[in-house]
XYZ file of C-alpha atoms in Angstrom:
559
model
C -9.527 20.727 18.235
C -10.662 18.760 15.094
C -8.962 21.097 12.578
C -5.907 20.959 14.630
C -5.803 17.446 14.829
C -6.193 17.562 10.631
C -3.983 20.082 10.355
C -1.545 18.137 12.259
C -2.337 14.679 10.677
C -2.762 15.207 7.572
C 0.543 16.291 6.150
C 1.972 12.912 7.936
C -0.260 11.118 6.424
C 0.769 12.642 3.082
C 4.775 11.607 3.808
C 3.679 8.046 4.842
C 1.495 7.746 1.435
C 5.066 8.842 -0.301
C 7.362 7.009 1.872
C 4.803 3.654 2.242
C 5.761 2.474 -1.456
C 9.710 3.868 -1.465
C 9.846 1.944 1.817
C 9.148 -1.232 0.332
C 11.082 -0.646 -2.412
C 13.876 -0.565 -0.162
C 12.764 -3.331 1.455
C 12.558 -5.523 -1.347
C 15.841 -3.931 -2.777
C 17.529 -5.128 0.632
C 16.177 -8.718 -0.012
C 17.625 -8.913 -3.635
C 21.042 -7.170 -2.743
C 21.693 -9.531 0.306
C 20.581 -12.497 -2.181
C 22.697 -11.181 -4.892
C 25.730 -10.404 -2.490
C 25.909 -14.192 -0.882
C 25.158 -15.649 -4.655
C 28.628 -13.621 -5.881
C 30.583 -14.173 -2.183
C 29.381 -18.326 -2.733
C 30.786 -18.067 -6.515
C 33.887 -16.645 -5.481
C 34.755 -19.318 -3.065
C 33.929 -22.024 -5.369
C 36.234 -20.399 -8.057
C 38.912 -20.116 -5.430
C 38.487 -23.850 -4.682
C 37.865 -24.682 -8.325
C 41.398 -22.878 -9.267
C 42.970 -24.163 -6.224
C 42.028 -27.752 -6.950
C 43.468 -27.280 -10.281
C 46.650 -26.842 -9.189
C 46.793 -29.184 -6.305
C 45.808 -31.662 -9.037
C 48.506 -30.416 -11.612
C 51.135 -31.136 -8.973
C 50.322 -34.170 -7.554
C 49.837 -35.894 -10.936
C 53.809 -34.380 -11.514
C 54.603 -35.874 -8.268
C 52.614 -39.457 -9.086
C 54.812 -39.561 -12.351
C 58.054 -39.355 -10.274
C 57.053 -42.605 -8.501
C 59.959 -44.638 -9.776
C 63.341 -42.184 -8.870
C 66.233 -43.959 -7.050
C 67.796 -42.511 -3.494
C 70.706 -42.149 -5.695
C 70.238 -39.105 -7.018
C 71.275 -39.808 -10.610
C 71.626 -37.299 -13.283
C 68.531 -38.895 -14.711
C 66.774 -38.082 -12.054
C 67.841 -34.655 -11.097
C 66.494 -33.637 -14.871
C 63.433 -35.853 -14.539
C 62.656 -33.481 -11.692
C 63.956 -30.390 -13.349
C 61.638 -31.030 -16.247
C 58.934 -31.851 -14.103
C 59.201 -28.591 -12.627
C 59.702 -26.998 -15.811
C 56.232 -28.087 -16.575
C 54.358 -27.449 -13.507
C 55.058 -23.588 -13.496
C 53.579 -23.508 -9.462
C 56.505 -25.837 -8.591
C 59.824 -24.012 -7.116
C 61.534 -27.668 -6.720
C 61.473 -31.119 -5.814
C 63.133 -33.133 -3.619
C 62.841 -36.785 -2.526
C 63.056 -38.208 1.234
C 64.199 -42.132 1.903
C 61.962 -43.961 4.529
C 64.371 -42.501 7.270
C 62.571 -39.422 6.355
C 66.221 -38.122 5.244
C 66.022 -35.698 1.983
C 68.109 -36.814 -0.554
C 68.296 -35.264 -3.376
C 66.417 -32.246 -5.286
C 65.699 -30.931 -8.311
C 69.496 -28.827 -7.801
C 70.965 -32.017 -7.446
C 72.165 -34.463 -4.620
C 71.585 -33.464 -0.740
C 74.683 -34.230 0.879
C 75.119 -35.357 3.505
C 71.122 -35.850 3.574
C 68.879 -33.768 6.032
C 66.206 -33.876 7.891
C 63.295 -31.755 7.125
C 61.092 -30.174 9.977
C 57.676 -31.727 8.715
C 55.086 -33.663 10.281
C 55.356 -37.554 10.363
C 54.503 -39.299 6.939
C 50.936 -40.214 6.172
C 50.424 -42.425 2.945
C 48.580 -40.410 0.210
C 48.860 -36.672 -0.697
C 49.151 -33.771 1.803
C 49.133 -30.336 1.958
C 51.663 -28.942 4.484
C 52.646 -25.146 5.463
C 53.627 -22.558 5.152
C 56.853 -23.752 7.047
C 60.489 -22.705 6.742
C 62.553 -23.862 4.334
C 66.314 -23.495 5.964
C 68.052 -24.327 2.817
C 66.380 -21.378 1.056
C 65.320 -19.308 4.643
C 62.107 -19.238 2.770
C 58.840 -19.783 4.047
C 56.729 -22.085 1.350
C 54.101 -24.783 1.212
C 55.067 -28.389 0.660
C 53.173 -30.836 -1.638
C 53.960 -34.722 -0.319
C 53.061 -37.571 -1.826
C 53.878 -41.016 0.067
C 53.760 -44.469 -1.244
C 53.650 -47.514 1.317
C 56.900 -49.028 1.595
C 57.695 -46.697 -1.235
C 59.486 -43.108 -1.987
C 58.158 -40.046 0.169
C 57.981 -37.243 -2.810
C 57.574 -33.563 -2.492
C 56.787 -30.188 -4.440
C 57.874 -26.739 -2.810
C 55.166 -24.377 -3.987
C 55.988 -20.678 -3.760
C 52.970 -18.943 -0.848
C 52.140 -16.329 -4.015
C 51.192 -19.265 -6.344
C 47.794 -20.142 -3.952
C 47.652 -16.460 -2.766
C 47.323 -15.132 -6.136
C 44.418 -17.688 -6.859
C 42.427 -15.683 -3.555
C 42.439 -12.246 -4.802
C 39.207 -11.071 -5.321
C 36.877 -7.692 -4.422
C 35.961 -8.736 -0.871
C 36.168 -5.235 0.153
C 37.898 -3.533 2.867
C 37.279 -5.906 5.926
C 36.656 -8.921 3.761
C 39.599 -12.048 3.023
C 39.730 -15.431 1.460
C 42.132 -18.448 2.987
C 42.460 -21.901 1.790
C 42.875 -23.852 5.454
C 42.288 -27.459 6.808
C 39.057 -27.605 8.317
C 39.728 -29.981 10.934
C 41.789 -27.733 12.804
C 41.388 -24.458 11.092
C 45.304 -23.995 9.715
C 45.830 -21.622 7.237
C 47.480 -22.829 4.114
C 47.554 -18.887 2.479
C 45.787 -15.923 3.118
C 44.707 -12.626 1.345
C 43.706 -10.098 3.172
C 43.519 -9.627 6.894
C 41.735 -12.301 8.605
C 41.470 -11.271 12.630
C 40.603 -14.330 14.801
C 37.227 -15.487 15.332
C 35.479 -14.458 18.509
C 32.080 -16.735 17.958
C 30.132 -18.266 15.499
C 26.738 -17.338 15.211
C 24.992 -19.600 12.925
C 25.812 -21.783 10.306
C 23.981 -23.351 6.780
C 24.660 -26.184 4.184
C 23.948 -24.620 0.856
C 22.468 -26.809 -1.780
C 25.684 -26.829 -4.106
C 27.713 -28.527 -1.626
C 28.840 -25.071 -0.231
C 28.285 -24.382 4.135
C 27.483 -20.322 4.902
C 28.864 -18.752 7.934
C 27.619 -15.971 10.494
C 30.626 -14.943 12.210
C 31.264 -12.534 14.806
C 35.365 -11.881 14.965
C 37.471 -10.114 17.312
C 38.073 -6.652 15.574
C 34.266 -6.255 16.106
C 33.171 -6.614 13.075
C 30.387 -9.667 11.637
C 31.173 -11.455 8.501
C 29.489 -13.696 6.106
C 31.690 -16.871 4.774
C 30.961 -19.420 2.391
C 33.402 -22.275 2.501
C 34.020 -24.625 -0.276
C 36.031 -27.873 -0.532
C 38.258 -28.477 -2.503
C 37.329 -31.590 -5.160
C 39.969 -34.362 -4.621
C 41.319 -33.088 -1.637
C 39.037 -33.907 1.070
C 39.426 -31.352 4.223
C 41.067 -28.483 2.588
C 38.777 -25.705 1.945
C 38.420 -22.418 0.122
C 36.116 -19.797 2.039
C 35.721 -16.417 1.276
C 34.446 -13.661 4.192
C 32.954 -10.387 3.858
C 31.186 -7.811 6.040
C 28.202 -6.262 6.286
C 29.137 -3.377 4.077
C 30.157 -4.860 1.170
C 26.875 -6.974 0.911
C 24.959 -4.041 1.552
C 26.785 -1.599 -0.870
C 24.946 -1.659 -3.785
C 21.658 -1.818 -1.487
C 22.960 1.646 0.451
C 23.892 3.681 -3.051
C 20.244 2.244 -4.259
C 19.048 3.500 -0.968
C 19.847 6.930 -0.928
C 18.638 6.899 -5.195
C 15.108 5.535 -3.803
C 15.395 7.546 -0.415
C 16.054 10.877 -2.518
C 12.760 10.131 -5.087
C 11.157 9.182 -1.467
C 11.587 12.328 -0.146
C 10.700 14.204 -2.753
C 7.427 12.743 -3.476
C 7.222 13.031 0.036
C 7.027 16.788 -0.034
C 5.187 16.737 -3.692
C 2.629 15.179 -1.698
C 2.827 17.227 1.415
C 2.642 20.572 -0.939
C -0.501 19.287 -3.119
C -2.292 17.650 0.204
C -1.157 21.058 1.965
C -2.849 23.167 -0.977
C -5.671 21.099 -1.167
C -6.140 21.217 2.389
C -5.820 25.404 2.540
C -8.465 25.493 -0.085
C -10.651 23.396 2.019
C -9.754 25.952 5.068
C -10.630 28.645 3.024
C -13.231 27.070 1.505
C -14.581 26.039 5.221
C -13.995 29.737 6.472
C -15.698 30.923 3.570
C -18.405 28.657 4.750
C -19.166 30.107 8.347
C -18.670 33.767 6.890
C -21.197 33.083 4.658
C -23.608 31.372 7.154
C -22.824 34.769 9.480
C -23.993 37.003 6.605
C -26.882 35.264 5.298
C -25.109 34.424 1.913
C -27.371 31.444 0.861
C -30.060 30.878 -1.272
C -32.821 28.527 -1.161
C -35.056 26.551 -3.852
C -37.778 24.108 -3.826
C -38.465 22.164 -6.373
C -42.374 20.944 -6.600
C -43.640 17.770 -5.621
C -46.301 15.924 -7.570
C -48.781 13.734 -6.528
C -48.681 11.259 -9.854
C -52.101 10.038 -9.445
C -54.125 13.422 -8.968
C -51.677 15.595 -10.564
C -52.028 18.345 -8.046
C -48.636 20.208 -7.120
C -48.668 18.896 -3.298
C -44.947 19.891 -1.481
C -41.721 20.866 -2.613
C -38.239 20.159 -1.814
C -36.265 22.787 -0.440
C -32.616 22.831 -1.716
C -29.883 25.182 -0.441
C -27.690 26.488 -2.647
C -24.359 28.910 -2.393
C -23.253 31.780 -4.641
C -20.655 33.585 -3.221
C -20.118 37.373 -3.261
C -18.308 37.531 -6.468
C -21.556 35.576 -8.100
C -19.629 32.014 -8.276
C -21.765 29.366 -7.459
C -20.532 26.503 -5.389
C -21.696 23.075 -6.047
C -23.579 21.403 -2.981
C -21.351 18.244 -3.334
C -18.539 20.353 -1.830
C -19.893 22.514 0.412
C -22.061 20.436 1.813
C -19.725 17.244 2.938
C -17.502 20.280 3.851
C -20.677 21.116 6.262
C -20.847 17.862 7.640
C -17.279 17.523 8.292
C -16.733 20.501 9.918
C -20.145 20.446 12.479
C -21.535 23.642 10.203
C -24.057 21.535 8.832
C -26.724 21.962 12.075
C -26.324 25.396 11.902
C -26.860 25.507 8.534
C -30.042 23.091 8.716
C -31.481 25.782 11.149
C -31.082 28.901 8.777
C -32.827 26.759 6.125
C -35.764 25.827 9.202
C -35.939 29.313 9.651
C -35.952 30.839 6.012
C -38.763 28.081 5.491
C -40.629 29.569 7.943
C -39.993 33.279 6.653
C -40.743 32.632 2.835
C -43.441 29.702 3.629
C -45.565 29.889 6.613
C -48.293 31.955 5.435
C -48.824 29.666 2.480
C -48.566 26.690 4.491
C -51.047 27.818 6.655
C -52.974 28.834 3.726
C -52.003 25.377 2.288
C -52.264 22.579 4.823
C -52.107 19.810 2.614
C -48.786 21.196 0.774
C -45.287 19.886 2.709
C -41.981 20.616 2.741
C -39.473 18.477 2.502
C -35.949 19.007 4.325
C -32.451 16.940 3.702
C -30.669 15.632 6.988
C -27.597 15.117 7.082
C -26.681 11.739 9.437
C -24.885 13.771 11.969
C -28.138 15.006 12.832
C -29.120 11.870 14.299
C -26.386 11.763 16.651
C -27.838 14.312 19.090
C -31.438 15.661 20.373
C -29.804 19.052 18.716
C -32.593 18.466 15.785
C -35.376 17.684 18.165
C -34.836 20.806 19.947
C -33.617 23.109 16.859
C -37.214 21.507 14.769
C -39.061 22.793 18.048
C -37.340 26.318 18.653
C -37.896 26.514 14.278
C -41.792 25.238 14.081
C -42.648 24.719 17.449
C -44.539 28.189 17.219
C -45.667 28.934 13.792
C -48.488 28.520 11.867
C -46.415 25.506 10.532
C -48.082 22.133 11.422
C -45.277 19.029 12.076
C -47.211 17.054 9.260
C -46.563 19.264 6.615
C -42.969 18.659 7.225
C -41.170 15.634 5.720
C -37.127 15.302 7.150
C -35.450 12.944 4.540
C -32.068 11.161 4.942
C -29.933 9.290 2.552
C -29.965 5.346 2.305
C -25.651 5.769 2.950
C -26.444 7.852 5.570
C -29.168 5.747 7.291
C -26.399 2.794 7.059
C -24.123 4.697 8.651
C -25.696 5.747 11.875
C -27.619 2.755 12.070
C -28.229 3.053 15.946
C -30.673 3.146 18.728
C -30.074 7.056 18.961
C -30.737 7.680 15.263
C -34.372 5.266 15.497
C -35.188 7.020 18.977
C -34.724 10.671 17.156
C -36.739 9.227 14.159
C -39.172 8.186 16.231
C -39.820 11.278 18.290
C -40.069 13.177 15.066
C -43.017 11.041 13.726
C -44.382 11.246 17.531
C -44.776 14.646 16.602
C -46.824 14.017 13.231
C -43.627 14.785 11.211
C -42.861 12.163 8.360
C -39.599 10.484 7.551
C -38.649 10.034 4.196
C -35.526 7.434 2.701
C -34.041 9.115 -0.011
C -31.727 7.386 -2.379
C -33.138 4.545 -2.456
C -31.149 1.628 -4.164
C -27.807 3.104 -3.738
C -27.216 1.886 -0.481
C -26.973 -1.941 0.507
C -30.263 -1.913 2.757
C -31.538 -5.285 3.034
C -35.851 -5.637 3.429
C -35.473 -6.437 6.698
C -33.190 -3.317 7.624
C -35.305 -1.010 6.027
C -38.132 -2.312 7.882
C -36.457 -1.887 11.392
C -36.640 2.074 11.134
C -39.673 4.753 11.451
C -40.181 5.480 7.969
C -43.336 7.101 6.176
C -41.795 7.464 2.486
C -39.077 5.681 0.086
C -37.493 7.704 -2.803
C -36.883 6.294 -5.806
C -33.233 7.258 -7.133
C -33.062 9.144 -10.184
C -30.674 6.451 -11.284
C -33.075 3.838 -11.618
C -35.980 6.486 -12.922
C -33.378 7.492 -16.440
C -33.692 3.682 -16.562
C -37.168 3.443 -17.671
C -37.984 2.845 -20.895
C -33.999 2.002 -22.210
C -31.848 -1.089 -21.922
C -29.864 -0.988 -19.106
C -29.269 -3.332 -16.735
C -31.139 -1.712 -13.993
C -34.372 -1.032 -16.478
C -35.800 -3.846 -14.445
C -35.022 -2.670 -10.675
C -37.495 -0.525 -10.881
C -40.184 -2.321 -10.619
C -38.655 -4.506 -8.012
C -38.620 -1.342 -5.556
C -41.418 -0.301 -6.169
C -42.827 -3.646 -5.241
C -40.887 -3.617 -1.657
C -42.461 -0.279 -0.863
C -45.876 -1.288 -0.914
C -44.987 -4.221 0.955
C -43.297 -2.196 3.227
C -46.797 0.273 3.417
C -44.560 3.086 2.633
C -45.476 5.893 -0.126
C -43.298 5.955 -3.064
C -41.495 9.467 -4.477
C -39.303 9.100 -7.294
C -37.125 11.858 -8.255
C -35.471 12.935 -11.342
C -38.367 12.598 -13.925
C -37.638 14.095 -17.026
C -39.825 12.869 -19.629
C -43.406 12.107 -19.635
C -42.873 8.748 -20.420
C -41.412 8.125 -17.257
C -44.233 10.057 -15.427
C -46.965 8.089 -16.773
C -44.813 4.963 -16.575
C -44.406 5.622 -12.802
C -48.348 6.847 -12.566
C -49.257 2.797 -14.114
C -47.472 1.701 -11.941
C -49.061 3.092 -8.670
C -45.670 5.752 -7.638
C -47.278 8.462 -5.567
C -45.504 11.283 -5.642
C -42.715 12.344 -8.367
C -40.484 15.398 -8.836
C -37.932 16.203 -11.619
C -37.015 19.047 -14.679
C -40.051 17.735 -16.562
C -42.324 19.558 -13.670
C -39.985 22.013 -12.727
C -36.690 23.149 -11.460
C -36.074 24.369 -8.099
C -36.824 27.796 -7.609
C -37.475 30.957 -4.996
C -40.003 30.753 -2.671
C -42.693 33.372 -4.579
C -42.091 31.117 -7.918
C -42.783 27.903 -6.043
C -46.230 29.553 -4.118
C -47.021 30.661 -7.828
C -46.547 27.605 -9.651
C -48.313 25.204 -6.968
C -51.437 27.584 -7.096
C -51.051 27.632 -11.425
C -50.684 23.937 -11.214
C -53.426 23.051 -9.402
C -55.770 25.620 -10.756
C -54.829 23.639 -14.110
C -55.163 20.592 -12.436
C -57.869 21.412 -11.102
C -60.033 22.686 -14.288
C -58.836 19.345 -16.569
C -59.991 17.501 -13.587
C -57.167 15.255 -14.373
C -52.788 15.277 -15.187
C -52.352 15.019 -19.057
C -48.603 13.264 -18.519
C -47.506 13.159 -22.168
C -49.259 16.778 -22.837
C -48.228 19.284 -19.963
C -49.123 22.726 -20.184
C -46.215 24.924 -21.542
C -44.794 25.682 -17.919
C -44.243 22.196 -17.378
C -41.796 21.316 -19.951
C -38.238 20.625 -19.151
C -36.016 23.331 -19.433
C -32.594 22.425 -18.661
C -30.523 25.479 -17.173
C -27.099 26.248 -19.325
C -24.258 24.623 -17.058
C-alpha cells in the first residue's frame, strides 16, 4: 500500500513543484496586467477629456469675442461670424438668438423671418446641448450657447464627428468612450456601442481626480470605466469602458507563454522524479532479492579499550556488493531499508550471521562484544525484542556482550515512551545501549539523560578535530565532560592518527575505533586480529599509541 501511495503521489507532487512557481507567476502577472490595463483605460479618459476641454474652450472663447453683435444682422457681423468660424475649424456656424429666444441671424446671413429653435430654456453661462436636430440643415449636431444676462444668447453648431473623433481609441471589441452630463447621464457623442446599464457594482475616487466604475450592463457583459471631467466645464465628463477581455489580454497571451514553460517543466520534472523514482524501485527490488539470496556481506571493525589497549568488541557493518561485483554505498541502501520496512529483516540476517561467524568466539571470548546499528523504526514495535530473543535467546551468546546502538537523529526522532520501554527491556536483559553520533543531533543534557543509555559515541567529526584549528577543536572536550557526568562510557570513532588516540587516552575516552586500528573486515580476520592484538597487548603489558605494531597502521582502501 505504501509504494502505491508513492507511486501515486509522487509524480503530483513533481507537477505541483513545476506548476507552484509558474502559478505565481501568473498570479503576479494578473496583478500587473489588471494594474497596467486600468493605468492606460484612466489615461485614455483623461486625454479624451483633456482634448475635449480643448475644444470646448476654443469655442467658447470664439463665442465670448462675439459678445458685442447687433440683432441686426449687419454685414459686419455676418463676416465677424464667418471669420470666427473660419478660425475655430470645429465650428459649422453661428447664429445669434434675441431675448425672445428668436434666431436671428447666422453666419449665412440674416434669419428671416426669425425662428424659433427647439432648445432648452436659456441658462446664463456656457452650455453644452445635443445632439438635436437642426431643421434648417435636417442635421443632427451639438450646440455650443453662451448667454449673457440681459445680454445676446450666442451659439456654435459643432459637427457630432468633431467630439467623436476626439473618443477613438483601442477599447477593444465590447469597449466605448462617451462624453455625457453626469447629472442625468445624456450622451453628448459616442464611439462605439454603449448598451444600457443594468447595475452598478462598485465605484472608486482615484487620486488624480478620476472616479473608476464596476459595471454590470444589459448585453451581459461587466465593464470597467474611468470617468473624467472635463476642466472648465463642470458636469460634463469623458469616461472610457472596457471589458474584461481587453484588460486581461496581454495577461491571457502571457498566460498560455508561462502556462506552456509550466507544463513542460511540469513533465521535465515528472520524467526525472519518475526515473529517479524507478531506480529507487529497482534499486528497492534489488534490495529484497538480495536479502532472499543471502547477497550481503558483513565486517566488524575492532573496538579498543584506550586505556588497556586490549582489542575488546567490534562493530559489525553490513555491506552490499551486488552480483556483478558493484558495491553499493550503505547511505543508499540503507535509508532505502528503512523506508521501505526491509530494514528489520535485514537487522535479523545480520543477528543471525553474528551468531554463525561469532558465537564460538564469543563464548570463547566473554569479555569481547558486538556492537549492532538500529535503525529508529526498530523502536516502534516489540519486533526487536522478540527477533533479539528468537536470534540470541539460545546461543552461547550472552545479552551483555551485545551493545544495540542508535543514532542521536534517530533517538530525536522517536523520542517516545515505546522507544524508552524497548530500551529498557533490552538493558533488563543485560544488553547495553549505546548513542552513536553524538554531537550531531540537538540533544540537550537533560534529554540525553531521560533515556536507558550505557555508552555515548563520540562523532568522528569532532575526533578529525583534535589537534587542528577548527572551530569545533574545543567541543571535544566539552562532551567528553557531559559523559562522565552523565556515568556513561565514552567510544569515539574515526581515529586515524595516534595523536588522536593518545589525546583521547589523556583524556580518560574508553573505548576508540577507527583506520588507525583497523578497517572493518570478515569475521575470521576480526577473531585473528583481536587474539594478535591482545597477545601484543598483552606481552608489552601496555598500548604504545604513537608506535603501533605494523598491523595497526592506517591503510586507507583505494576508493
Amino acid at each position: 500500500m505504501r509504494r502505491k501511495l508513492i507511486i501515486f503521489f509522487t509524480p503530483l507532487v513533481a507537477v505541483a513543484a513545476g506548476a507552484a512557481p509558474v502559478s505565481l507567476a501568473i498570479w503576479l502577472a494578473y496583478q500587473t496586467t489588471v494594474e497596467s490595463a486600468e493605468t492606460k483605460l484612466r489615461s485614455i479618459s483623461q486625454t479624451i477629456a483633456a482634448d475635449t476641454s480643448k475644444i470646448l474652450q476654443d469655442v467658447d472663447q470664439g463665442l465670448i469675442a462675439l459678445y458685442d453683435l447687433l440683432y441686426d444682422c449687419s454685414a459686419e457681423d455676418v463676416s465677424a461670424m464667418n471669420t470666427m468660424a473660419y478660425d475655430i475649424p470645429e465650428i459649422s456656424d453661428i447664429g445669434i438668438m434675441r431675448p425672445d429666444r428668436k434666431l436671428v441671424c447666422t453666419s449665412w446671413g440674416p434669419v428671416s423671418p426669425p425662428v424659433e429653435p427647439e432648445l432648452p430654456p436659456p441658462e446664463s453661462g456656457f452650455r453644452l446641448i445635443g445632439p438635436l436636430q437642426i431643421k434648417l440643415m435636417k442635421r443632427d449636431g451639438l450646440v455650443a450657447l453662451r448667454k449673457w444676462d440681459n445680454g445676446p444668447e450666442i451659439g456654435a453648431l459643432l459637427h457630432p464627428s468633431v467630439l467623436i473623433g476626439r473618443l477613438g481609441a483601442d477599447l477593444g471589441e465590447h469597449g466605448f468612450a462617451v462624453l455625457m452630463r453626469r447629472e442625468d447621464a445624456h450622451l453628448y457623442a459616442w464611439n462605439g456601442n454603449v448598451p444600457e446599464m443594468e447595475m452598478m457594482e462598485s465605484t472608486a475616487e482615484v487620486a488624480d481626480g478620476s472616479t473608476q466604475f464596476r459595471a454590470q450592463f444589459k448585453d451581459g457583459i461587466e465593464r470597467t470605466l474611468f470617468a473624467v471631467e472635463l476642466e472648465g466645464f463642470p458636469g460634463i465628463y469623458a469616461v472610457a469602458a472596457a471589458s474584461d477581455t481587453w484588460i486581461l489580454r496581454d495577461w491571457i497571451r502571457m498566460s498560455l507563454i508561462l502556462g506552456a514553460i509550466g507544463a513542460a517543466t511540469s513533465v521535465l520534472l515528472v520524467i526525472l522524479v519518475l526515473g529517479i523514482f524507478r531506480r529507487r524501485l529497482s534499486l528497492q527490488g534489488e534490495l529484497e532479492r538480495s536479502l532472499q539470496k543471502n547477497e550481503f556481506e558483513l565486517n566488524y571493525q575492532p573496538v579498543i579499550n584506550l586505556q588497556s589497549g586490549r582489542c575488546v568488541g567490534a562493530e559489525a557493518l553490513i555491506s552490499w556488493r551486488q552480483p556483478g561485483g558493484k558495491r553499493v554505498r550503505p547511505d543508499l541502501f540503507i535509508p532505502l531499508a528503512e523506508d521501505t520496512g526491509l530494514i528489520e529483516p535485514m537487522t535479523e540476517w545480520l543477528m543471525r550471521q553474528i551468531r554463525r561467524e561469532l558465537e564460538a568466539f564469543l563464548e570463547e571470548e566473554r569479555s569481547f562484544h558486538i556492537a549492532i546499528n538500529l535503525s529508529p523504526c526498530h523502536f516502534e514495535s516489540e519486533r526487536i525484542l522478540r527477533s533479539t530473543a528468537h536470534v540470541f535467546g539460545y546461543s552461547a551468546i550472552l545479552p551483555n556482550q551485545i551493545i544495540y546502538e542508535i543514532t542521536e537523529r534517530g533517538l530525536v526522532k522517536k523520542d517516545s515512551g515505546n522507544a524508552r520501554d524497548v530500551m529498557t527491556r533490552l538493558r533488563a536483559r543485560g544488553s547495553h545501549i549505546a548513542l552513536d553520533d553524538f554531537g550531531t543531533g540537538y540533544s540537550s543534557l537533560s534529554y540525553i539523560r531521560s533515556f536507558p543509555l550505557d555508552f555515548l559515541k563520540i562523532d568522528k567529526t569532532f575526533v578529525d578535530a583534535i589537534g587542528t584549528d577548527a572551530l569545533t577543536a574545543g567541543l571535544i572536550d566539552a562532551i567528553i565532560d557531559m559523559a562522565k557526568r552523565l556515568e556513561l562510557r565514552i567510544i569515539a570513532e574515526g581515529i586515524e592518527t595516534g595523536e588522536q588516540a593518545e589525546y583521547l587516552r589523556a583524556r580518560g575516552v574508553d573505548f576508540g575505533q577507527g583506520w588507525y586500528y583497523s578497517k572493518g573486515m570478515p569475521a575470521r580476520e576480526v577473531i585473528a586480529f583481536a587474539r594478535s592484538f591482545n597477545k601484543d597487548c598483552a606481552d608489552a603489558n601496555r598500548i604504545t599509541a604513537l608506535n603501533p605494531p605494523p598491523y595497526r597502521k592506517a591503510v586507507y582502501p583505494e576508493e
